[in-house]
Amino acid sequence: MDETVNNPSMKKSFGKSLLYALPMFLITFVFITGGKPDFSDPAGTLAILATFLGMNILYFLMHYTGKTDKFRAIIFIVFALSLSFTLIRNMLEIRHSMSFSQADIVECKIPFCHLVIPMMILPAAFTKSIIFPGTILGGFANISSMAVLWLVATLVLGRGFCSWGCFYGGWDDGFSRLRKKPVIKKISDYWRWMPFAVLLMVAITAALSLTPTYCSWICPFKAVTEFEQVTGMESAAKAGVFISLFLGLVVILPVLTRKRTQCSFLCPLGAMNSLSNKITPFTVKIDKKACNECFKCVDVCPLFALTPEDVKNGKVSIFCSKCGKCVDACSRKAIHYGIKGIPAGSMKKFSRNIFLFVSFLFIAVFSSGAIITVIKSIFNLFI
Amino acid sequence: MKKIKIAAGIFWAILCLLLILVLFPGLNNFSSGISRFPFMKINPNLTGGEAAEQIVMKSCTLVVRKPVFDGLIGERKQGFVQIDWRGNLPEIISDTIDYDLDKKPDFVIRIGRSESSTVLKPLNPKVRKVGISTPTSYGWSARIKIEK
């Protein structure tokens, strides 16, 4: 089959790519600068410009090269690193420590993150209250803003949030790219259901104890953000769990498997977002007519979202985070971004253009604050 | 039917595009809106509950909060009462607390701020032990575990 006839490349000419990048250029400029650029601080101005230009170059390259994943991964990984840096810096400035104290809990000053959301639902329904010691409105990472951001992103992107919005996912995404070939190749697909078990467990334990149990006992990202001050055996055990899970699931296993193992096997929010893949209009489709069942897409999928059976059936599973790795790997362009309702193999470019615009705009604006803070800190060292 | 499905898919996708476009400029408004939902308040197990009594002393104010027994459904048998000391605190805090407001003292608490020591003397069998005792930005807070 002549793939260039039936399966057009997603590449665009330089001029056309510029044209497609122009709306993103203008919108991100307005959103990142707030519409009122302030040039009084040289380091801040340079940081904003660098962030803005860097992001728009990545978006332009997505159109120009027709590839998605490698450019998405750059911003996604930088976002994860920047967020941890920003959070740690913020905590060091406010608390002079990476750990939070009992006073921070008593005063409800803990920054909120989206991983708490699965634990909030049952208590919110039964007790009409939030079981997190943060602020509802105002302050750093308040509950209302984070809930709105997650809600809209999940509605729009489904599990795409896990590859285009989550400020933790970049950690294991980054480590999963360090080796060219995996050391551990065979991992049972059954493990991909594990996050549902974790979701069930933390939802029940959080509801019964009225405390966010995943944050208190499991979350591996406590190791790179904030954790409870070690004051006794219990807090030491917690710190041990956080560090072990971070090293195991975010560093070592991703390096050995080239998979995002924390996202695939542990994250309860990932499980919840998988269900939201049923609502979002954007999806990844398999054109069975064009597919030659080489299963390259199965091999490269970092989230175990594709099995040979899925490919044979022409359906991507609910675990798909729309990262674009399979889309980029398919030489026949049989697997592609799509919109629900549009048959597989049709309107590929249109679907990709809309999906890229929506998902990139979200990550670009959402990540810009943290990235600007980091770049500004780097510039401040020299200016 | 096929055309209707395609049109519905595209319509939903464009609606999502518009949603993302208004998300960031409207984030403050959306957040304020969502914060007004009845469940958008922090659980008393974390806030420490509402203030029941305030006693203004020489250099500080003692706030005795309402006991918290809140569970997922109904109340638990075990809970806590939070006491806050606000203002300029003495080096040694020593107070007799009547948390159930029955005019009878329930416990005596003595806090040594410099060595972070807290000694509890229960005067009521419902008073169990010290849960949390910590310096705060406004002074000092202690949570005493109690039974119903």
Short mmCIF file of C-alpha atoms in Angstrom, two decimals:
data_model
loop_
_atom_site.label_atom_id
_atom_site.label_comp_id
_atom_site.label_asym_id
_atom_site.label_seq_id
_atom_site.Cartn_x
_atom_site.Cartn_y
_atom_site.Cartn_z
CA MET A 1 0.00 0.00 0.00
CA ASP A 2 1.26 3.45 -0.82
CA GLU A 3 1.14 5.12 2.55
CA THR A 4 1.60 8.60 1.16
CA VAL A 5 -1.59 8.31 -0.85
CA ASN A 6 -3.90 6.89 1.81
CA ASN A 7 -2.15 8.16 4.89
CA PRO A 8 -0.94 11.71 4.43
CA SER A 9 1.91 12.90 6.59
CA MET A 10 1.09 15.35 9.36
CA LYS A 11 4.03 17.53 8.28
CA LYS A 12 3.28 21.03 7.05
CA SER A 13 5.27 23.55 5.06
CA PHE A 14 7.21 26.26 6.93
CA GLY A 15 4.70 28.96 6.00
CA LYS A 16 1.65 26.86 6.80
CA SER A 17 3.17 25.84 10.13
CA LEU A 18 3.76 29.50 10.97
CA LEU A 19 0.16 30.25 10.08
CA TYR A 20 -1.07 27.47 12.36
CA ALA A 21 1.26 28.65 15.15
CA LEU A 22 0.15 32.29 14.93
CA PRO A 23 -3.08 31.99 17.00
CA MET A 24 -1.16 30.12 19.71
CA PHE A 25 1.53 32.82 19.57
CA LEU A 26 -1.00 35.60 20.16
CA ILE A 27 -3.13 33.80 22.74
CA THR A 28 -0.21 32.57 24.85
CA PHE A 29 1.27 36.09 24.75
CA VAL A 30 -1.94 37.54 26.17
CA PHE A 31 -2.43 34.75 28.72
CA ILE A 32 1.17 34.55 29.90
CA THR A 33 1.67 38.30 30.22
CA GLY A 34 -1.86 38.88 31.43
CA GLY A 35 -2.36 41.25 28.51
CA LYS A 36 -0.24 43.87 30.28
CA PRO A 37 3.45 43.02 29.84
CA ASP A 38 5.59 44.58 32.56
CA PHE A 39 9.11 45.29 31.32
CA SER A 40 10.34 47.01 34.50
CA ASP A 41 12.12 43.88 35.80
CA PRO A 42 14.83 42.77 33.30
CA ALA A 43 15.17 39.21 34.64
CA GLY A 44 11.40 38.78 34.74
CA THR A 45 11.00 40.15 31.21
CA LEU A 46 13.70 37.86 29.85
CA ALA A 47 12.15 34.88 31.64
CA ILE A 48 8.72 35.61 30.19
CA LEU A 49 10.18 36.06 26.71
CA ALA A 50 12.23 32.87 26.93
CA THR A 51 9.25 30.85 28.16
CA PHE A 52 6.91 32.33 25.59
CA LEU A 53 9.31 31.85 22.68
CA GLY A 54 10.37 28.37 23.78
CA MET A 55 6.79 27.18 24.02
CA ASN A 56 5.76 28.64 20.69
CA ILE A 57 8.78 27.16 18.94
CA LEU A 58 7.74 23.74 20.28
CA TYR A 59 4.20 24.26 19.02
CA PHE A 60 5.47 25.40 15.63
CA LEU A 61 7.68 22.29 15.44
CA MET A 62 4.72 20.04 16.19
CA HIS A 63 3.07 21.35 13.03
CA TYR A 64 6.23 21.59 10.95
CA THR A 65 7.55 18.10 11.69
CA GLY A 66 4.21 16.39 12.14
CA LYS A 67 5.54 14.85 15.36
CA THR A 68 3.93 15.43 18.73
CA ASP A 69 5.41 13.43 21.57
CA LYS A 70 9.01 14.61 21.68
CA PHE A 71 7.99 18.29 21.73
CA ARG A 72 5.21 17.67 24.24
CA ALA A 73 7.67 15.77 26.43
CA ILE A 74 10.06 18.75 26.56
CA ILE A 75 7.46 21.09 28.02
CA PHE A 76 5.97 18.31 30.17
CA ILE A 77 9.30 17.39 31.77
CA VAL A 78 10.39 21.01 32.19
CA PHE A 79 7.02 21.69 33.83
CA ALA A 80 7.48 18.87 36.34
CA LEU A 81 10.99 19.99 37.24
CA SER A 82 9.99 23.65 37.42
CA LEU A 83 6.97 22.97 39.59
CA SER A 84 9.04 21.01 42.09
CA PHE A 85 11.66 23.77 42.09
CA THR A 86 9.01 26.48 42.54
CA LEU A 87 7.23 24.58 45.29
CA ILE A 88 10.43 23.80 47.17
CA ARG A 89 11.65 27.39 46.80
CA ASN A 90 8.31 28.67 48.01
CA MET A 91 8.46 26.38 51.04
CA LEU A 92 12.03 27.30 51.82
CA GLU A 93 11.12 30.99 51.70
CA ILE A 94 8.00 30.62 53.83
CA ARG A 95 8.94 27.74 56.15
CA HIS A 96 12.74 27.52 55.76
CA SER A 97 12.26 23.80 55.19
CA MET A 98 10.98 21.34 52.59
CA SER A 99 8.86 19.68 55.21
CA PHE A 100 5.65 21.03 56.60
CA SER A 101 5.04 21.14 60.31
CA GLN A 102 2.04 20.30 62.44
CA ALA A 103 1.40 24.04 62.59
CA ASP A 104 0.97 24.16 58.81
CA ILE A 105 -1.65 21.42 59.10
CA VAL A 106 -3.40 23.07 62.05
CA GLU A 107 -3.47 26.41 60.21
CA CYS A 108 -4.58 24.74 56.93
CA LYS A 109 -1.66 26.09 54.92
CA ILE A 110 -0.77 23.05 52.79
CA PRO A 111 -0.72 23.69 49.02
CA PHE A 112 -3.39 21.66 47.25
CA CYS A 113 -2.64 19.29 44.40
CA HIS A 114 -4.93 17.44 42.03
CA LEU A 115 -3.98 14.01 43.40
CA VAL A 116 -6.20 14.73 46.42
CA ILE A 117 -9.33 14.94 44.24
CA PRO A 118 -10.21 11.20 44.23
CA MET A 119 -10.17 11.24 48.04
CA MET A 120 -12.33 14.35 48.33
CA ILE A 121 -15.44 13.07 46.60
CA LEU A 122 -16.98 10.70 49.18
CA PRO A 123 -16.34 12.97 52.20
CA ALA A 124 -17.64 15.97 50.22
CA ALA A 125 -20.83 14.05 49.47
CA PHE A 126 -21.36 12.78 53.02
CA THR A 127 -19.94 15.54 55.23
CA LYS A 128 -20.25 18.49 52.83
CA SER A 129 -16.66 19.42 53.54
CA ILE A 130 -13.17 19.04 52.09
CA ILE A 131 -10.71 16.75 53.86
CA PHE A 132 -7.57 18.67 53.00
CA PRO A 133 -5.76 21.21 55.22
CA GLY A 134 -5.50 23.87 52.51
CA THR A 135 -7.24 27.11 51.62
CA ILE A 136 -10.51 27.20 49.71
CA LEU A 137 -9.72 30.49 47.97
CA GLY A 138 -6.64 32.71 47.86
CA GLY A 139 -3.09 31.83 48.77
CA PHE A 140 -0.73 29.49 46.96
CA ALA A 141 -2.39 26.52 45.13
CA ASN A 142 -5.84 26.94 46.61
CA ILE A 143 -8.45 24.19 46.40
CA SER A 144 -11.02 26.05 44.26
CA SER A 145 -8.59 27.04 41.49
CA MET A 146 -6.97 23.62 41.32
CA ALA A 147 -10.36 21.91 41.26
CA VAL A 148 -11.54 24.15 38.38
CA LEU A 149 -8.34 23.57 36.39
CA TRP A 150 -8.53 19.82 36.85
CA LEU A 151 -12.26 19.65 36.15
CA VAL A 152 -12.05 21.56 32.87
CA ALA A 153 -8.85 19.81 31.75
CA THR A 154 -10.37 16.41 32.47
CA LEU A 155 -13.60 17.25 30.71
CA VAL A 156 -11.71 18.48 27.68
CA LEU A 157 -8.72 16.14 27.56
CA GLY A 158 -9.87 13.10 29.54
CA ARG A 159 -6.82 11.12 30.58
CA GLY A 160 -4.93 13.48 28.30
CA PHE A 161 -4.55 15.47 31.53
CA CYS A 162 -1.95 12.89 32.56
CA SER A 163 0.29 13.81 29.60
CA TRP A 164 -0.70 17.42 28.98
CA GLY A 165 -1.46 18.85 32.41
CA CYS A 166 -0.18 16.81 35.33
CA PHE A 167 2.81 18.51 36.92
CA TYR A 168 4.12 15.21 38.28
CA GLY A 169 3.89 13.02 35.18
CA GLY A 170 6.95 14.68 33.67
CA TRP A 171 9.14 13.01 36.28
CA ASP A 172 8.55 9.42 35.21
CA ASP A 173 8.11 10.49 31.58
CA GLY A 174 11.61 11.97 31.79
CA PHE A 175 13.18 8.94 33.43
CA SER A 176 11.44 6.58 30.99
CA ARG A 177 13.34 8.26 28.16
CA LEU A 178 16.84 7.88 29.58
CA ARG A 179 17.59 4.49 28.02
CA LYS A 180 17.17 3.77 24.32
CA LYS A 181 15.99 0.20 24.90
CA PRO A 182 14.15 -1.32 27.82
CA VAL A 183 15.86 -3.81 30.10
CA ILE A 184 12.58 -5.26 31.34
CA LYS A 185 10.42 -5.96 28.31
CA LYS A 186 7.60 -8.17 29.49
CA ILE A 187 5.18 -6.75 32.00
CA SER A 188 1.67 -8.16 32.27
CA ASP A 189 -1.10 -5.87 31.04
CA TYR A 190 -3.10 -6.76 34.14
CA TRP A 191 -0.95 -4.32 36.11
CA ARG A 192 -2.63 -1.42 34.33
CA TRP A 193 -5.74 -2.09 36.45
CA MET A 194 -3.73 -1.56 39.62
CA PRO A 195 -4.52 2.20 39.87
CA PHE A 196 -8.21 1.31 40.14
CA ALA A 197 -7.41 -0.84 43.17
CA VAL A 198 -5.37 2.04 44.63
CA LEU A 199 -8.23 4.44 43.84
CA LEU A 200 -10.73 2.21 45.63
CA MET A 201 -8.43 1.76 48.61
CA VAL A 202 -7.61 5.44 49.08
CA ALA A 203 -11.19 6.56 48.47
CA ILE A 204 -12.45 4.21 51.19
CA THR A 205 -9.66 4.84 53.70
CA ALA A 206 -9.84 8.61 53.17
CA ALA A 207 -13.60 8.57 53.65
CA LEU A 208 -13.37 6.51 56.83
CA SER A 209 -10.49 8.45 58.37
CA LEU A 210 -11.44 11.85 56.89
CA THR A 211 -7.81 12.43 56.01
CA PRO A 212 -6.18 12.33 52.56
CA THR A 213 -4.55 8.92 53.05
CA TYR A 214 -2.77 8.83 49.70
CA CYS A 215 -1.01 12.10 50.51
CA SER A 216 -0.29 11.04 54.06
CA TRP A 217 1.06 7.59 53.31
CA ILE A 218 1.71 6.82 49.65
CA CYS A 219 2.34 9.73 47.26
CA PRO A 220 5.83 9.26 45.75
CA PHE A 221 5.99 12.91 44.73
CA LYS A 222 6.21 13.98 48.36
CA ALA A 223 9.88 13.19 47.86
CA VAL A 224 10.24 16.10 45.42
CA THR A 225 7.68 18.53 46.78
CA GLU A 226 6.84 18.59 50.46
CA PHE A 227 6.48 16.06 53.21
CA GLU A 228 5.58 15.84 56.85
CA GLN A 229 8.35 16.84 59.22
CA VAL A 230 10.06 13.73 60.57
CA THR A 231 9.39 13.87 64.30
CA GLY A 232 8.90 10.23 65.21
CA MET A 233 8.54 6.67 63.98
CA GLU A 234 5.31 7.29 62.06
CA SER A 235 6.56 10.30 60.11
CA ALA A 236 9.89 8.49 59.47
CA ALA A 237 7.98 5.48 58.09
CA LYS A 238 5.97 7.80 55.84
CA ALA A 239 9.13 9.49 54.55
CA GLY A 240 10.58 6.02 53.88
CA VAL A 241 7.52 5.03 51.83
CA PHE A 242 7.59 8.28 49.83
CA ILE A 243 11.27 7.96 48.98
CA SER A 244 11.07 4.22 48.21
CA LEU A 245 8.08 4.63 45.92
CA PHE A 246 9.69 7.61 44.21
CA LEU A 247 12.91 5.73 43.58
CA GLY A 248 11.12 2.54 42.56
CA LEU A 249 8.21 3.75 40.46
CA VAL A 250 9.39 7.14 39.24
CA VAL A 251 13.11 6.56 38.72
CA ILE A 252 14.26 2.93 38.53
CA LEU A 253 11.34 1.15 36.86
CA PRO A 254 10.77 3.84 34.22
CA VAL A 255 14.48 3.68 33.33
CA LEU A 256 14.38 -0.12 33.09
CA THR A 257 11.05 -0.46 31.29
CA ARG A 258 10.82 2.79 29.28
CA LYS A 259 7.27 3.04 30.70
CA ARG A 260 5.69 5.57 33.03
CA THR A 261 5.28 3.06 35.82
CA GLN A 262 4.02 5.41 38.54
CA CYS A 263 1.29 6.69 36.24
CA SER A 264 0.51 3.17 35.01
CA PHE A 265 0.52 1.22 38.27
CA LEU A 266 -0.15 3.59 41.14
CA CYS A 267 -1.78 6.95 40.44
CA PRO A 268 -5.41 6.96 41.64
CA LEU A 269 -6.16 10.16 39.73
CA GLY A 270 -4.94 8.48 36.56
CA ALA A 271 -7.56 5.78 37.14
CA MET A 272 -10.24 8.41 37.58
CA ASN A 273 -9.08 10.29 34.51
CA SER A 274 -9.21 7.04 32.51
CA LEU A 275 -12.95 6.99 33.09
CA SER A 276 -13.21 10.58 31.87
CA ASN A 277 -11.77 9.42 28.52
CA LYS A 278 -15.36 8.35 27.83
CA ILE A 279 -16.55 11.99 27.94
CA THR A 280 -13.84 13.92 26.13
CA PRO A 281 -14.30 14.52 22.38
CA PHE A 282 -10.63 13.84 21.68
CA THR A 283 -9.29 10.36 21.27
CA VAL A 284 -6.67 8.27 19.50
CA LYS A 285 -8.06 6.16 16.66
CA ILE A 286 -6.78 3.14 14.80
CA ASP A 287 -7.51 2.88 11.11
CA LYS A 288 -7.73 -0.89 10.69
CA LYS A 289 -7.50 -0.62 6.90
CA ALA A 290 -4.12 1.08 7.11
CA CYS A 291 -2.75 -0.90 10.06
CA ASN A 292 -0.37 -3.74 9.25
CA GLU A 293 -0.32 -4.95 12.86
CA CYS A 294 3.39 -4.37 13.41
CA PHE A 295 2.52 -3.51 17.06
CA LYS A 296 5.18 -0.82 17.24
CA CYS A 297 2.52 1.33 18.92
CA VAL A 298 2.06 -1.35 21.62
CA ASP A 299 5.80 -1.37 22.31
CA VAL A 300 6.17 2.39 22.62
CA CYS A 301 3.02 3.15 24.62
CA PRO A 302 4.29 4.37 28.01
CA LEU A 303 1.02 3.69 29.84
CA PHE A 304 0.15 0.13 28.71
CA ALA A 305 -2.87 1.64 26.97
CA LEU A 306 -2.44 -0.55 23.89
CA THR A 307 -2.37 -4.31 23.65
CA PRO A 308 -2.13 -6.40 20.45
CA GLU A 309 -5.83 -7.23 20.95
CA ASP A 310 -6.72 -3.52 21.15
CA VAL A 311 -4.88 -2.92 17.88
CA LYS A 312 -6.57 -5.89 16.18
CA ASN A 313 -9.95 -4.59 17.38
CA GLY A 314 -9.06 -1.09 16.21
CA LYS A 315 -9.77 0.46 19.61
CA VAL A 316 -7.47 2.25 22.02
CA SER A 317 -8.18 1.46 25.69
CA ILE A 318 -9.41 3.92 28.31
CA PHE A 319 -5.86 4.17 29.69
CA CYS A 320 -4.69 6.31 26.75
CA SER A 321 -3.25 9.69 27.79
CA LYS A 322 -2.98 10.99 24.21
CA CYS A 323 0.76 11.61 24.58
CA GLY A 324 1.25 10.97 20.86
CA LYS A 325 4.05 8.43 21.16
CA CYS A 326 2.15 5.73 19.23
CA VAL A 327 0.97 8.27 16.66
CA ASP A 328 4.55 9.34 16.01
CA ALA A 329 5.82 5.75 15.89
CA CYS A 330 3.34 4.53 13.28
CA SER A 331 5.02 4.66 9.88
CA ARG A 332 1.69 4.08 8.12
CA LYS A 333 -0.14 6.78 10.08
CA ALA A 334 -2.77 4.18 10.87
CA ILE A 335 -2.99 5.40 14.45
CA HIS A 336 -3.90 9.05 14.74
CA TYR A 337 -5.57 11.72 16.85
CA GLY A 338 -9.28 11.74 16.25
CA ILE A 339 -12.56 13.23 17.35
CA LYS A 340 -15.38 11.03 18.55
CA GLY A 341 -18.03 10.56 15.88
CA ILE A 342 -15.55 10.94 13.04
CA PRO A 343 -14.64 7.51 11.62
CA ALA A 344 -11.05 6.29 11.97
CA GLY A 345 -8.90 7.29 9.03
CA SER A 346 -10.98 10.42 8.25
CA MET A 347 -10.23 14.08 8.93
CA LYS A 348 -6.90 13.21 10.56
CA LYS A 349 -5.29 16.62 10.11
CA PHE A 350 -8.36 18.51 11.27
CA SER A 351 -8.67 16.36 14.40
CA ARG A 352 -4.96 16.67 15.20
CA ASN A 353 -4.97 20.44 14.69
CA ILE A 354 -7.88 20.99 17.09
CA PHE A 355 -6.52 18.54 19.68
CA LEU A 356 -3.03 20.06 19.56
CA PHE A 357 -4.39 23.57 19.93
CA VAL A 358 -6.51 22.69 22.95
CA SER A 359 -4.00 20.50 24.75
CA PHE A 360 -0.98 22.67 24.02
CA LEU A 361 -2.76 25.84 25.08
CA PHE A 362 -3.63 24.19 28.39
CA ILE A 363 -0.12 23.00 29.21
CA ALA A 364 1.51 26.19 27.91
CA VAL A 365 -0.51 28.52 30.13
CA PHE A 366 -0.73 26.13 33.10
CA SER A 367 3.02 25.54 33.17
CA SER A 368 4.15 29.05 32.30
CA GLY A 369 4.14 30.42 35.88
CA ALA A 370 6.44 27.71 37.23
CA ILE A 371 8.75 27.77 34.19
CA ILE A 372 9.04 31.56 34.28
CA THR A 373 9.92 31.40 38.00
CA VAL A 374 12.74 28.94 37.31
CA ILE A 375 14.15 30.83 34.32
CA LYS A 376 13.96 34.08 36.27
CA SER A 377 15.87 32.50 39.14
CA ILE A 378 18.54 31.34 36.69
CA PHE A 379 18.77 34.82 35.11
CA ASN A 380 18.97 36.39 38.56
CA LEU A 381 22.13 34.42 39.18
CA PHE A 382 23.80 36.23 36.27
CA ILE A 383 22.07 39.61 36.01
CA MET B 1 -26.76 9.15 11.28
CA LYS B 2 -23.06 9.12 10.40
CA LYS B 3 -23.18 12.81 9.51
CA ILE B 4 -25.01 13.65 12.73
CA LYS B 5 -22.34 11.80 14.72
CA ILE B 6 -19.57 13.68 12.92
CA ALA B 7 -21.29 17.03 13.45
CA ALA B 8 -21.90 16.25 17.15
CA GLY B 9 -18.25 15.24 17.60
CA ILE B 10 -16.98 18.42 15.96
CA PHE B 11 -19.43 20.55 17.93
CA TRP B 12 -18.27 18.99 21.22
CA ALA B 13 -14.61 19.46 20.24
CA ILE B 14 -15.14 23.13 19.39
CA LEU B 15 -17.05 23.65 22.63
CA CYS B 16 -14.06 22.19 24.49
CA LEU B 17 -11.75 24.52 22.58
CA LEU B 18 -13.85 27.49 23.72
CA LEU B 19 -13.86 26.15 27.26
CA ILE B 20 -10.05 26.09 27.33
CA LEU B 21 -9.95 29.60 25.85
CA VAL B 22 -12.12 31.02 28.65
CA LEU B 23 -10.59 28.87 31.41
CA PHE B 24 -7.53 30.95 32.25
CA PRO B 25 -8.98 34.47 31.87
CA GLY B 26 -12.01 33.36 33.87
CA LEU B 27 -10.19 31.25 36.44
CA ASN B 28 -10.71 33.69 39.32
CA ASN B 29 -14.43 33.95 38.60
CA PHE B 30 -14.83 30.20 38.20
CA SER B 31 -12.88 29.59 41.42
CA SER B 32 -15.01 32.10 43.33
CA GLY B 33 -18.10 30.42 41.92
CA ILE B 34 -17.01 26.93 42.93
CA SER B 35 -15.91 28.14 46.38
CA ARG B 36 -19.56 29.01 47.10
CA PHE B 37 -20.68 25.41 46.78
CA PRO B 38 -21.95 24.12 50.14
CA PHE B 39 -19.25 21.44 50.37
CA MET B 40 -16.41 23.88 49.76
CA LYS B 41 -15.34 24.30 53.36
CA ILE B 42 -12.55 22.55 55.21
CA ASN B 43 -13.59 19.70 57.47
CA PRO B 44 -13.53 20.58 61.21
CA ASN B 45 -11.19 17.61 61.80
CA LEU B 46 -8.60 19.74 59.98
CA THR B 47 -9.58 23.30 60.91
CA GLY B 48 -10.07 22.44 64.59
CA GLY B 49 -13.73 23.46 64.67
CA GLU B 50 -15.52 26.70 65.42
CA ALA B 51 -14.62 28.89 68.38
CA ALA B 52 -16.86 28.24 71.38
CA GLU B 53 -15.36 30.69 73.86
CA GLN B 54 -12.75 33.46 73.84
CA ILE B 55 -11.08 34.55 77.02
CA VAL B 56 -9.06 37.74 76.80
CA MET B 57 -6.11 37.63 79.15
CA LYS B 58 -3.35 40.12 79.97
CA SER B 59 -1.17 39.63 76.91
CA CYS B 60 -2.98 36.98 74.94
CA THR B 61 -6.36 35.56 74.04
CA LEU B 62 -7.37 32.01 74.81
CA VAL B 63 -9.73 30.46 72.28
CA VAL B 64 -11.54 27.26 73.22
CA ARG B 65 -13.05 25.62 70.17
CA LYS B 66 -16.10 23.40 69.98
CA PRO B 67 -15.25 19.70 70.38
CA VAL B 68 -14.91 17.89 67.05
CA PHE B 69 -16.38 14.40 66.72
CA ASP B 70 -17.26 14.58 63.01
CA GLY B 71 -17.16 11.28 61.15
CA LEU B 72 -18.16 10.31 57.64
CA ILE B 73 -21.69 9.48 58.76
CA GLY B 74 -22.72 10.96 62.10
CA GLU B 75 -20.31 11.45 64.96
CA ARG B 76 -17.43 9.37 66.25
CA LYS B 77 -16.96 8.27 69.83
CA GLN B 78 -13.51 9.83 69.96
CA GLY B 79 -12.68 13.36 68.97
CA PHE B 80 -10.66 16.33 70.06
CA VAL B 81 -10.94 19.84 71.31
CA GLN B 82 -8.59 22.54 70.04
CA ILE B 83 -7.29 25.32 72.22
CA ASP B 84 -5.52 28.33 70.70
CA TRP B 85 -3.43 30.92 72.45
CA ARG B 86 -3.09 34.08 70.41
CA GLY B 87 -0.88 37.12 71.01
CA ASN B 88 2.18 37.55 73.21
CA LEU B 89 2.47 34.30 75.08
CA PRO B 90 4.33 33.78 78.35
CA GLU B 91 7.23 31.33 78.38
CA ILE B 92 5.13 28.86 80.37
CA ILE B 93 1.48 28.57 79.43
CA SER B 94 -0.68 27.09 82.14
CA ASP B 95 -4.45 27.12 81.87
CA THR B 96 -7.45 25.31 83.23
CA ILE B 97 -9.93 24.58 80.48
CA ASP B 98 -13.65 23.96 80.58
CA TYR B 99 -14.23 22.78 77.01
CA ASP B 100 -17.86 21.65 77.43
CA LEU B 101 -18.80 24.99 79.03
CA ASP B 102 -20.49 23.33 82.04
CA LYS B 103 -18.63 25.65 84.44
CA LYS B 104 -16.52 22.73 85.69
CA PRO B 105 -12.83 22.48 84.76
CA ASP B 106 -12.10 19.57 82.39
CA PHE B 107 -8.32 19.63 82.24
CA VAL B 108 -5.25 21.59 83.13
CA ILE B 109 -2.68 22.10 80.41
CA ARG B 110 0.86 23.29 80.94
CA ILE B 111 3.05 24.13 77.94
CA GLY B 112 6.74 24.94 78.14
CA ARG B 113 7.30 26.86 74.94
CA SER B 114 11.07 26.78 74.83
CA GLU B 115 11.36 23.01 75.34
CA SER B 116 8.07 22.30 73.48
CA SER B 117 6.75 20.25 76.35
CA THR B 118 3.07 19.77 77.02
CA VAL B 119 1.69 18.25 80.21
CA LEU B 120 -1.98 17.43 80.47
CA LYS B 121 -3.80 16.83 83.73
CA PRO B 122 -7.29 15.46 83.04
CA LEU B 123 -9.99 16.45 85.50
CA ASN B 124 -12.76 14.88 83.48
CA PRO B 125 -12.70 11.14 82.58
CA LYS B 126 -13.59 12.01 78.98
CA VAL B 127 -10.25 13.76 78.50
CA ARG B 128 -7.68 11.31 77.11
CA LYS B 129 -4.32 12.70 75.96
CA VAL B 130 -2.52 15.42 74.01
CA GLY B 131 -2.93 14.98 70.25
CA ILE B 132 -1.08 17.95 68.82
CA SER B 133 0.72 20.74 70.63
CA THR B 134 2.54 23.10 68.34
CA PRO B 135 3.68 26.70 67.93
CA THR B 136 1.71 28.52 65.23
CA SER B 137 2.01 31.81 63.38
CA TYR B 138 -0.45 33.36 65.85
CA GLY B 139 0.85 31.75 69.05
CA TRP B 140 0.24 28.17 70.11
CA SER B 141 -2.34 25.47 69.42
CA ALA B 142 -3.11 22.24 71.20
CA ARG B 143 -5.51 19.47 70.31
CA ILE B 144 -6.62 17.34 73.24
CA LYS B 145 -8.16 13.98 72.49
CA ILE B 146 -11.48 13.45 74.19
CA GLU B 147 -14.30 10.96 74.28
CA LYS B 148 -17.97 11.66 73.84
#
